[in-house]
Amino acid sequence: MNRSSDRWLAYFLILPVVAAVLAFVLGPTWDVATLSLTQFVMGQERGFGTLVNFEALWADPVFGTVVVNTAIWILGGTVFCVLTGLAVGAYLAIDSKVTTALRALILLPWVLPDVVTAMAWKWMLHGQVGVIGDAFTRVGLSDQPISFLGDPDLVMWMLVIVLVWRKMPLVALILCAAIRSVPAEQIEAARMDGANAFQRFRHVILPNISFSLTAVTVISMIWITAEFTLPWVMTGGGPANSSQIMSTYIYQQSFQFFNWGVGSAMSVVNLVFLMAVVGLYLYINRRSWAAGGSK
Amino acid sequence: MGSVALRDIRKSYGAVEVLHGIDLDVADGEFVVLVGPSGCGKSTLLRSLAGLETISGGEISIDGSSIVHLHPKSRDIAMVFQNYALYPHMNVAKNMGFPLQMAKVSKSEIDEKVAKAAEILSLTQMLKRYPKQLSGGQRQRVAMGRAIVRDPKVFLFDEPLSNLDAALRVQMRTEIKGLHQRLGTTIVYVTHDQIEAMTMADKIVVMKDGHVEQIGAPLDLYDRPANRFVAGFIGSPAMNFMPAKVENGQAVLENGAVLAPAPEGLTEGQAFTAGVRPEHLMVADQGASANVTVVEPTGAELQFVVDLAGTPTLVSTRDRLHLRLGDTLHLEVEAGRLHAFDSETGVRLG
Ligand SMILES: Nc1ncnc2c1ncn2[C@@H]1O[C@H](COP(=O)(O)OP(=O)(O)OP(=O)(O)O)[C@@H](O)[C@H]1O
Ligand SMILES: [Mg+2]
């Protein structure tokens, strides 16, 4: 064996992975990118190398709503997911019988299939037969049944609440684990130094878990961006596009209206956004990576 | 001022009691060292004093007023941890200033106090560095700095040197001792290293299984250990023990060899455990005869093991003897250096 044959062996060994990435990641991405630059009329290709799809997207009156809704969905969802996850994780990190049991139970929303979650919440939030609206009227919080998913001003926030319910548990568990791995001596030292519970959280725990916190924030953001079943099954983008977000709109345009051009143009916008998120994450954590994962 | 009084301190974890009623008085400015084997409850006692553990019974007071119901931060006690417990995300200056920041001291005053502490500990060049950029000894000094800036009534140290290498340990030992002389603050210091205890302490507390075995000045413990446990624990290399009997006012070994005059307070014919430190056995022309089984020159002194009436016995001497395995020689005990302990209870006799 000499050096050059070693190298060929190495290339040979990574070949399957390279092939898989080419076939399943780069290939479809390339397809979508070229598709977005191709004009379609009635499902027929009519010329390549045009920006008409992006122009159409820009001119589409729904596009503005989609952007605002997507911002609420992704940013609102991520912020609430991480904040509630942090609060719940901090609570679960306390040693007690209750929290030990809760640590297992809390994963329940996580293990339910998406469609089941979506259907269950859809019916619970239903205007006429939903238990939640019913409870509201019984307690006297509202005179008439509220149609949570039928109200254009409310519907996006309802989706975010369900999203947080579904995604927060894992965030909470990851942050709980991170909090529990903060060295006990540091916390005790802070107690001796006169820090109260809030100050210990702010000055000792938070900096110690900052790596997990950024990681979990970015991962949530990616999950939420990719989440499709929940909004699609619950509202299908309605009423009247008022809960339309990127993923549902792409689906609707591509597979219901066969508007491939606009769908792929939107996918490209989506992809650019996701890459920006990942880039931001790598940038924030550049020092941590170099230092081997810990601060 | 910072005198500490512990009265009948008890601590249980569930059904298991790990401190069985500890009494201890620490005078203002005194350097007290708690020693004992692993698991004897030293850390638990120290942490109870700090307020990090709630005690199950007893009374702790500083300068005469009870602190049992106070939070750690209100006790005016600072603690230095074994693993330093520095905040990794703060630089040295921030680490040292943290207690003052928590106490809402003004920025300029914090800077001033941190600069002063840094000077005492020769850390002035390091103030902008982060803990991971420091050596073990420097980290230890930062941890001490964080305690000093508060100017507390009492310092607590829990095995602060056990993560350092041997040479650094000796150096830090002197530094802590020097710091104590300079600041004059009361110190309670935990270690399981009896040399550390002997060299640093004004007063040593020897603990075992949650009990105090003996409290006293280092040399008192060395000269008059209260029981066999303390005798074996204090002093390095450790004391030799062998069964003996009083015959004609002499301490006689099992094979009939005479070791030394029996200590006062023993009755004729009484059996006891004789204790002799290796450095108090001398090679002589007469006395109990023994066979050399191991020879270990350490440079400064010579240590060798002999078979003394069936008991392997360590002898250490500064004389340059030329010994070979199998040599037979005679041993005598330095006058007044024979200790006698009850064979059953281990309590000092006479
Ligand atoms: N949280 C706890 N729960 C139950 N038992 C404990 C706990 N902490 C300590 N113990 C027990 O209390 C006893 C004393 O422990 P402690 O840490 O005070 O020993 P130590 O003298 O400091 O020992 P070392 O020299 O090894 O540090 C030990 O037997 C230990 O097992
Ligand atoms: Mg300990």
XYZ file of C-alpha atoms and ligand atoms in Angstrom:
677
model
C 0.000 0.000 0.000
C 1.330 3.400 -0.889
C -0.007 6.841 -0.240
C -1.884 7.306 -3.466
C -3.692 3.984 -3.281
C -4.639 4.900 0.302
C -6.230 8.013 -1.042
C -8.176 6.170 -3.710
C -9.427 3.755 -1.079
C -10.588 6.684 1.015
C -12.483 8.189 -1.906
C -13.972 4.829 -2.675
C -15.182 4.405 0.892
C -17.021 7.734 0.992
C -18.518 7.155 -2.428
C -21.884 5.782 -1.189
C -22.462 8.824 1.014
C -21.497 11.204 -1.771
C -23.807 9.392 -4.155
C -26.672 9.511 -1.683
C -26.207 13.220 -1.032
C -26.053 13.899 -4.771
C -29.147 11.843 -5.481
C -31.374 12.885 -2.610
C -30.214 16.355 -1.607
C -28.404 18.129 -4.389
C -30.479 16.566 -7.190
C -33.898 17.701 -6.013
C -32.493 21.069 -4.984
C -31.113 21.521 -8.465
C -34.453 20.470 -9.936
C -36.348 22.997 -7.840
C -33.872 25.734 -8.680
C -34.131 25.123 -12.425
C -37.884 24.689 -12.160
C -38.177 28.085 -10.552
C -36.466 29.593 -13.596
C -38.744 27.806 -16.066
C -41.995 29.215 -17.312
C -45.066 26.971 -17.242
C -48.335 27.450 -18.981
C -51.098 25.005 -18.139
C -48.535 22.542 -16.810
C -46.464 22.730 -20.004
C -42.881 23.967 -20.084
C -42.573 27.241 -22.033
C -38.981 28.361 -21.882
C -36.130 28.402 -19.413
C -34.075 31.244 -17.962
C -36.820 33.609 -16.991
C -37.777 35.312 -13.782
C -41.502 35.308 -14.496
C -42.149 32.956 -11.598
C -40.531 35.309 -9.128
C -42.357 38.236 -10.705
C -45.620 36.357 -10.417
C -44.862 35.610 -6.804
C -44.137 39.256 -6.143
C -47.366 40.310 -7.815
C -49.432 37.689 -6.010
C -51.642 39.491 -3.445
C -51.489 36.441 -1.136
C -47.685 36.526 -1.043
C -47.668 39.427 1.437
C -49.991 37.565 3.797
C -47.879 34.446 3.434
C -44.724 36.339 4.393
C -46.353 37.926 7.460
C -47.916 34.615 8.509
C -44.666 32.767 7.998
C -42.895 35.331 10.172
C -45.488 34.805 12.923
C -45.249 31.059 12.469
C -41.453 30.789 12.489
C -40.359 33.660 14.713
C -43.350 33.588 17.057
C -43.254 29.800 17.185
C -39.511 29.683 17.873
C -39.548 32.414 20.508
C -42.489 30.924 22.403
C -41.151 27.394 22.009
C -37.775 28.312 23.452
C -39.090 30.599 26.181
C -41.695 28.139 27.456
C -39.195 25.324 26.924
C -36.677 27.181 29.065
C -39.215 27.826 31.816
C -40.492 24.251 31.801
C -36.931 22.857 31.510
C -35.813 24.915 34.498
C -38.753 23.557 36.477
C -38.050 19.958 35.404
C -34.409 20.350 36.422
C -35.484 20.588 40.077
C -35.122 17.275 41.880
C -38.442 15.955 43.126
C -40.793 13.023 42.629
C -43.215 15.157 40.630
C -40.606 16.375 38.165
C -39.186 12.878 37.683
C -42.609 11.669 36.618
C -43.227 14.770 34.509
C -39.951 14.356 32.648
C -41.346 11.163 31.107
C -44.940 12.366 30.683
C -44.003 15.577 28.962
C -42.876 13.718 25.864
C -46.449 12.629 25.189
C -47.232 15.413 22.685
C -43.982 14.542 20.954
C -44.797 10.890 20.299
C -48.280 11.471 18.858
C -48.376 11.449 15.052
C -48.739 14.878 13.468
C -52.087 14.112 11.913
C -53.562 12.887 15.186
C -52.400 16.030 16.967
C -53.746 18.238 14.237
C -57.153 16.536 14.081
C -57.521 16.475 17.860
C -56.789 20.168 18.182
C -58.931 20.996 15.177
C -61.946 19.469 16.857
C -61.126 20.821 20.295
C -60.944 24.327 18.827
C -64.034 23.876 16.644
C -66.540 26.713 16.779
C -69.697 24.645 17.371
C -68.573 21.363 18.912
C -65.116 22.189 20.336
C -64.572 21.515 24.048
C -62.397 24.581 24.483
C -64.944 27.026 23.124
C -67.580 25.232 25.184
C -65.512 25.633 28.335
C -65.074 29.335 27.571
C -68.814 29.910 27.289
C -69.601 27.861 30.407
C -67.121 29.774 32.544
C -68.564 32.960 31.137
C -65.488 34.200 29.344
C -67.496 34.623 26.178
C -71.210 34.959 25.325
C -71.223 33.061 22.080
C -69.096 30.159 20.817
C -65.701 31.315 19.573
C -64.560 29.895 16.276
C -60.857 29.850 17.038
C -59.788 28.570 13.650
C -62.435 30.495 11.753
C -61.359 33.939 12.897
C -58.715 35.381 10.540
C -57.206 37.487 13.326
C -56.962 34.562 15.716
C -56.145 31.608 13.533
C -52.375 32.157 13.144
C -51.919 32.470 16.898
C -53.971 29.337 17.495
C -51.633 27.490 15.155
C -48.637 28.842 17.065
C -50.116 27.671 20.383
C -50.652 24.153 19.055
C -47.172 24.226 17.562
C -45.638 25.182 20.917
C -47.660 22.477 22.643
C -46.220 19.972 20.230
C -42.605 21.099 19.877
C -41.858 22.546 23.305
C -41.462 19.253 25.255
C -38.274 18.197 23.534
C -36.864 21.708 23.844
C -37.710 21.584 27.554
C -36.043 18.195 27.980
C -32.875 19.252 26.171
C -32.646 22.435 28.236
C -33.463 20.487 31.397
C -30.531 18.183 30.678
C -28.290 21.178 29.995
C -29.342 22.878 33.229
C -28.752 19.719 35.218
C -25.243 19.416 33.836
C -24.225 22.855 35.112
C -21.603 22.070 37.791
C -23.261 22.095 41.214
C -20.195 23.782 42.707
C -20.665 26.817 40.479
C -24.218 27.221 41.682
C -23.160 26.753 45.283
C -20.349 29.254 44.820
C -22.921 31.713 43.496
C -25.090 31.088 46.543
C -22.122 31.840 48.770
C -21.407 34.929 46.685
C -24.841 36.238 47.543
C -26.732 35.580 44.317
C -30.474 34.924 44.724
C -32.315 32.335 42.638
C -32.945 34.725 39.763
C -29.368 35.991 39.744
C -28.024 32.436 39.802
C -30.173 31.673 36.776
C -29.145 34.838 34.987
C -25.415 34.873 35.795
C -24.513 31.200 36.161
C -27.035 28.852 34.565
C -27.853 30.862 31.454
C -24.227 31.433 30.379
C -23.451 27.770 31.059
C -26.265 26.530 28.821
C -25.836 29.158 26.110
C -24.501 26.559 23.681
C -27.518 24.282 24.102
C -29.804 27.292 24.010
C -28.585 28.538 20.611
C -28.540 25.005 19.232
C -32.087 24.346 20.362
C -33.257 27.715 19.040
C -31.914 27.034 15.571
C -33.145 23.458 15.538
C -36.634 24.597 16.569
C -36.551 27.194 13.853
C -35.703 24.557 11.268
C -38.349 22.141 12.572
C -40.957 24.844 12.530
C -40.043 26.016 9.054
C -40.333 22.457 7.796
C -43.586 21.731 9.675
C -46.393 21.196 7.222
C -48.908 18.635 8.471
C -50.059 20.611 11.486
C -51.183 23.795 9.682
C -52.342 21.922 6.586
C -54.601 19.503 8.429
C -55.872 22.060 10.919
C -56.743 24.913 8.565
C -55.456 24.130 5.073
C -54.350 27.762 4.935
C -57.831 29.088 5.536
C -60.072 30.800 6.198
C -59.485 32.680 2.930
C -55.693 32.258 3.008
C -55.497 33.979 6.412
C -53.341 31.163 7.805
C -51.415 30.456 4.656
C -47.697 29.980 5.344
C -44.833 29.128 3.019
C -45.061 25.360 3.320
C -48.825 25.179 2.878
C -48.756 27.698 0.079
C -46.004 25.825 -1.746
C -48.005 22.635 -1.408
C -51.205 24.239 -2.554
C -49.632 25.985 -5.524
C -47.642 22.944 -6.657
C -49.870 19.986 -5.982
C -53.383 21.402 -5.988
C -53.129 24.112 -8.612
C -50.110 22.623 -10.430
C -48.514 26.030 -10.469
C -45.031 24.473 -10.505
C -43.259 27.677 -11.332
C -44.629 29.732 -8.453
C -44.313 26.781 -6.068
C -40.667 26.248 -6.889
C -39.911 29.983 -6.776
C -41.347 30.041 -3.268
C -39.313 26.969 -2.369
C -36.181 28.805 -3.408
C -37.120 31.754 -1.206
C -37.714 29.277 1.600
C -34.375 27.575 1.012
C -32.488 30.872 1.042
C -34.142 31.742 4.325
C -33.219 28.382 5.874
C -29.636 28.699 4.733
C -29.498 32.125 6.326
C -30.690 30.623 9.619
C -28.105 27.853 9.524
C -25.398 30.316 8.524
C -26.323 32.536 11.456
C -26.151 29.554 13.766
C -22.716 28.517 12.541
C -21.544 32.103 12.881
C -22.800 32.424 16.468
C -21.220 29.142 17.431
C -17.981 29.483 15.467
C -15.916 29.782 18.643
C -17.658 26.893 20.357
C -17.061 24.570 17.434
C -13.395 25.443 17.384
C -13.175 24.790 21.114
C -14.692 21.349 20.770
C -18.305 22.047 21.583
C -17.988 23.618 25.003
C -17.374 27.236 25.730
C -14.117 39.450 64.510
C -15.038 35.923 63.576
C -15.248 33.341 66.319
C -17.267 30.267 65.506
C -19.009 27.894 67.892
C -20.542 24.584 66.851
C -22.702 22.788 69.409
C -23.897 19.209 69.004
C -24.144 19.427 65.204
C -26.106 16.545 63.743
C -26.811 15.856 60.115
C -28.801 13.009 58.620
C -29.439 12.072 55.034
C -32.746 10.254 55.307
C -32.301 7.597 57.945
C -28.505 7.727 57.877
C -26.850 10.038 60.373
C -23.462 11.168 59.080
C -22.596 13.724 61.788
C -23.195 12.465 65.312
C -23.056 15.598 67.433
C -19.979 17.689 66.697
C -18.731 20.303 69.167
C -16.075 22.746 68.087
C -14.901 26.207 69.053
C -12.867 28.336 66.712
C -11.344 31.489 68.125
C -11.201 34.694 66.125
C -8.293 34.601 63.679
C -7.578 30.934 64.302
C -6.573 28.517 61.525
C -8.469 25.299 62.177
C -7.960 22.214 60.029
C -10.446 19.357 59.846
C -8.777 16.073 58.930
C -9.996 12.551 58.662
C -10.318 9.694 56.229
C -12.568 9.918 53.193
C -16.268 9.874 54.011
C -15.897 10.893 57.658
C -18.070 13.977 57.210
C -15.567 16.817 56.891
C -17.193 18.347 53.838
C -20.630 17.881 55.333
C -19.574 19.764 58.459
C -18.004 22.567 56.436
C -21.022 22.851 54.150
C -23.309 22.950 57.169
C -21.267 25.838 58.494
C -21.529 27.565 55.112
C -25.279 27.039 55.009
C -25.199 24.871 51.896
C -26.597 21.979 53.972
C -29.357 22.300 56.531
C -28.397 20.568 59.748
C -30.763 18.181 61.483
C -29.835 19.398 64.943
C -27.486 21.595 66.902
C -26.469 25.200 67.011
C -24.007 27.239 64.960
C -23.046 30.715 66.028
C -20.605 33.350 64.854
C -19.478 35.919 67.396
C -22.128 34.632 69.771
C -25.167 35.029 67.516
C -26.884 32.059 65.915
C -26.643 31.723 62.151
C -28.524 28.456 61.744
C -31.534 30.152 60.184
C -29.578 32.458 57.888
C -29.068 31.929 54.173
C -25.482 31.289 53.025
C -25.178 34.832 51.713
C -26.178 36.375 55.040
C -23.678 34.398 57.093
C -20.689 36.527 56.137
C -18.700 33.412 55.280
C -16.716 32.837 52.082
C -15.876 29.409 50.716
C -13.187 28.109 48.384
C -14.140 24.891 46.620
C -11.986 21.929 45.676
C -12.677 22.322 41.943
C -12.304 26.110 42.228
C -15.895 26.576 40.977
C -14.903 29.588 38.880
C -17.471 30.958 36.440
C -16.086 29.905 33.030
C -17.783 32.720 31.123
C -16.331 35.510 33.257
C -12.763 36.726 33.211
C -10.649 36.809 36.349
C -11.655 40.338 37.297
C -15.370 39.545 36.832
C -15.027 36.314 38.800
C -13.414 38.079 41.707
C -15.831 40.991 41.563
C -18.948 38.822 41.374
C -19.745 38.755 45.125
C -19.410 42.533 45.234
C -21.569 42.930 42.148
C -24.237 40.825 43.873
C -23.928 43.044 46.938
C -24.600 46.086 44.680
C -21.230 47.661 45.388
C -20.364 50.524 43.040
C -18.297 49.788 39.937
C -15.327 51.889 41.036
C -15.215 50.268 44.449
C -15.348 46.802 42.882
C -12.431 47.661 40.603
C -10.456 48.977 43.536
C -11.047 45.929 45.743
C -10.394 43.481 42.921
C -7.133 45.265 42.078
C -6.060 45.062 45.706
C -6.877 41.363 46.018
C -5.178 40.672 42.691
C -2.048 42.328 43.980
C -2.032 40.259 47.170
C -2.365 37.101 45.082
C -0.048 38.227 42.243
C -2.860 38.015 39.719
C -2.616 41.567 38.406
C -1.343 40.398 35.006
C -4.170 37.861 34.683
C -7.246 40.006 35.301
C -8.431 39.910 31.690
C -7.936 36.172 31.244
C -10.608 33.500 31.385
C -10.410 30.552 33.800
C -9.581 28.056 31.063
C -6.509 30.128 30.213
C -5.097 29.709 33.726
C -3.065 26.977 35.371
C -4.455 25.029 38.320
C -2.543 27.100 40.842
C -3.680 30.365 39.269
C -7.296 29.206 39.269
C -6.954 28.372 42.927
C -5.672 31.861 43.589
C -8.600 33.391 41.700
C -10.977 31.324 43.827
C -9.225 32.681 46.900
C -9.416 36.182 45.484
C -13.158 35.847 45.098
C -13.327 34.983 48.780
C -10.963 37.752 49.883
C -12.746 40.669 48.172
C -15.764 40.169 50.389
C -13.714 40.581 53.537
C -15.799 37.944 55.342
C -15.636 36.924 58.983
C -14.675 33.347 58.180
C -13.010 31.594 55.226
C -13.876 27.996 54.480
C -11.605 25.820 52.347
C -12.667 22.352 51.190
C -9.577 20.424 50.066
C -8.397 23.364 47.972
C -5.088 21.785 47.026
C -6.063 18.251 46.148
C -6.192 18.960 42.396
C -2.659 20.340 42.289
C 0.596 18.505 41.750
C 2.908 17.851 44.676
C 5.288 20.774 44.148
C 2.503 23.297 43.620
C 0.698 21.968 46.652
C 3.668 22.781 48.861
C 3.905 26.262 47.355
C 0.175 26.994 47.743
C 0.321 25.694 51.301
C 2.804 28.406 52.141
C 0.784 30.987 50.257
C -2.420 30.205 52.106
C -0.556 30.273 55.387
C 0.961 33.622 54.433
C -2.433 34.941 53.445
C -3.812 33.957 56.808
C -1.025 35.746 58.632
C -1.566 38.826 56.515
C -5.366 39.039 56.729
C -5.810 37.530 60.174
C -9.211 36.113 59.202
C -10.572 32.974 60.834
C -10.087 29.943 58.581
C -11.679 26.518 58.685
C -9.820 24.242 56.305
C -10.692 20.687 55.282
C -8.131 18.184 54.060
C -7.460 14.504 54.248
C -3.742 15.126 53.999
C -2.318 15.084 57.518
C 0.903 16.826 56.432
C -1.167 19.764 55.223
C -2.925 19.734 58.566
C 0.288 19.595 60.590
C 2.007 22.375 58.657
C -0.846 24.860 58.437
C -3.045 24.508 61.472
C -3.178 26.365 64.749
C -5.607 23.683 65.793
C -6.405 20.313 64.253
C -9.713 18.503 64.496
C -9.394 14.798 63.740
C -12.670 13.249 62.612
C -13.768 9.700 61.972
C -17.193 8.364 61.004
C -18.965 11.584 61.929
C -17.337 11.862 65.360
C -14.568 14.128 66.599
C -11.689 11.941 67.759
C -9.438 14.674 69.108
C -8.961 18.424 68.967
C -5.608 19.997 69.667
C -2.510 21.800 68.484
C -0.532 19.847 65.854
C 2.300 18.930 68.204
C -0.089 17.911 71.007
C -1.712 15.492 68.613
C 1.677 14.208 67.568
C 3.030 13.873 71.110
C -0.073 12.727 72.956
C -2.642 11.199 70.576
C -5.861 10.495 72.473
C -6.391 7.124 70.863
C -4.979 4.638 68.455
C -6.859 6.113 65.484
C -5.388 9.587 65.943
C -1.968 8.074 66.626
C -2.090 6.203 63.338
C -3.559 9.099 61.378
C -1.249 11.904 62.477
C 2.425 11.605 61.569
C 4.095 10.367 58.408
C 5.214 7.659 58.029
C 2.527 6.241 60.300
C 3.062 4.955 63.829
C 3.873 1.255 64.376
C 1.578 -0.747 66.618
C 2.391 -4.046 68.299
C 0.938 -6.127 71.126
C 2.850 -5.826 74.421
C 2.631 -6.536 78.135
C 3.947 -4.949 81.333
C 6.545 -7.124 83.070
C 8.726 -5.792 85.885
C 7.870 -2.253 84.858
C 9.060 -2.924 81.301
C 7.062 -3.082 78.077
C 7.715 -6.584 76.828
C 6.876 -7.884 73.360
C 5.231 -11.206 72.607
C 8.554 -12.990 72.119
C 9.783 -11.729 75.505
C 12.058 -9.016 74.145
C 12.119 -5.824 76.193
C 11.152 -2.721 74.185
C 11.332 0.128 76.691
C 10.228 1.090 80.212
C 6.450 0.829 80.447
C 4.628 4.213 80.346
C 3.262 5.459 83.647
C -0.263 4.522 84.609
C -0.060 0.912 83.503
C -0.349 -1.905 86.012
C 1.953 -4.893 86.262
C 0.946 -7.711 83.920
C -1.428 -5.519 81.867
C -1.630 -6.282 78.149
C -1.821 -3.281 75.805
C -1.063 -2.085 72.290
C 2.299 -0.386 72.102
C 2.740 2.432 69.625
C 6.104 3.765 68.413
C 6.716 6.258 65.645
C 9.289 5.158 63.043
C 11.469 8.161 63.850
C 11.594 7.229 67.553
C 13.122 3.793 67.027
C 16.914 3.823 67.223
C 19.470 1.247 66.278
C 21.479 0.434 69.415
C 23.958 -2.072 70.797
C 21.326 -3.734 72.876
C 17.524 -3.925 73.036
C 14.953 -5.915 71.104
C 16.522 -7.772 68.204
C 14.964 -7.568 64.740
C 15.533 -8.803 61.200
C 15.700 -6.347 58.302
C 13.141 -7.241 55.602
C 12.882 -4.113 53.400
C 15.295 -1.196 52.892
C 14.184 2.088 51.287
C 16.654 4.961 51.109
C 14.847 8.248 50.361
C 17.933 10.458 50.316
C 17.335 12.641 53.331
C 16.567 9.677 55.479
C 16.679 5.933 55.440
C 13.544 3.896 55.999
C 13.612 0.198 56.626
C 11.187 -2.444 57.776
C 12.176 -4.958 60.404
C 10.439 -7.977 61.780
C 9.972 -7.107 65.447
C 8.520 -10.045 67.369
C 6.453 -11.007 64.337
C 5.178 -7.483 63.599
C 6.502 -5.690 60.504
C 7.811 -2.434 61.929
C 8.980 0.647 60.066
C 12.068 2.501 61.258
C 13.302 5.781 59.866
C 16.632 7.360 60.627
C 18.860 10.131 59.342
C 21.969 8.029 59.963
C 23.573 6.524 56.887
C 23.444 2.910 57.960
C 24.661 0.217 55.629
C 21.949 -2.380 55.863
C 21.316 -5.489 53.890
C 18.265 -7.706 53.839
C 18.468 -10.339 56.543
C 20.726 -8.281 58.828
C 19.875 -8.575 62.511
C 20.053 -5.465 64.661
C 18.905 -4.173 68.035
C 16.318 -1.456 68.494
C 15.587 0.921 71.333
C 12.787 3.447 71.796
C 13.706 7.064 72.461
C 12.976 7.909 76.104
C 9.328 8.756 76.788
C 8.279 8.045 73.211
C 6.446 4.800 73.803
C 2.641 5.185 73.553
C 0.256 2.729 75.142
C -3.296 2.122 73.953
C -6.054 -0.129 75.200
C -6.055 -3.242 73.008
C -9.853 -3.259 72.738
C -11.036 0.340 72.742
C -7.861 1.960 71.412
C -8.045 4.671 74.108
C -4.748 6.063 75.328
C -3.531 4.519 78.577
C -1.491 6.562 81.012
N -26.253 13.918 49.538
C -25.935 12.866 50.300
N -26.833 11.866 50.510
C -26.514 10.819 51.276
N -25.341 10.641 51.896
C -24.412 11.586 51.726
C -24.648 12.740 50.922
N -23.536 13.508 50.946
C -22.651 12.848 51.714
N -23.170 11.704 52.185
C -22.490 10.761 53.072
O -22.031 11.478 54.175
C -20.769 10.994 54.588
C -19.795 12.137 54.734
O -19.545 12.701 53.478
P -18.523 13.890 53.287
O -18.622 14.338 51.882
O -18.758 14.908 54.330
O -17.131 13.165 53.519
P -15.677 13.803 53.524
O -15.141 13.626 54.885
O -15.709 15.172 52.988
O -14.909 12.831 52.540
P -13.824 13.189 51.405
O -12.511 13.296 52.100
O -13.882 11.982 50.527
O -14.254 14.434 50.723
C -20.346 9.962 53.568
O -20.479 8.685 54.133
C -21.279 10.155 52.425
O -21.583 8.922 51.832
Mg -15.052 16.103 51.127
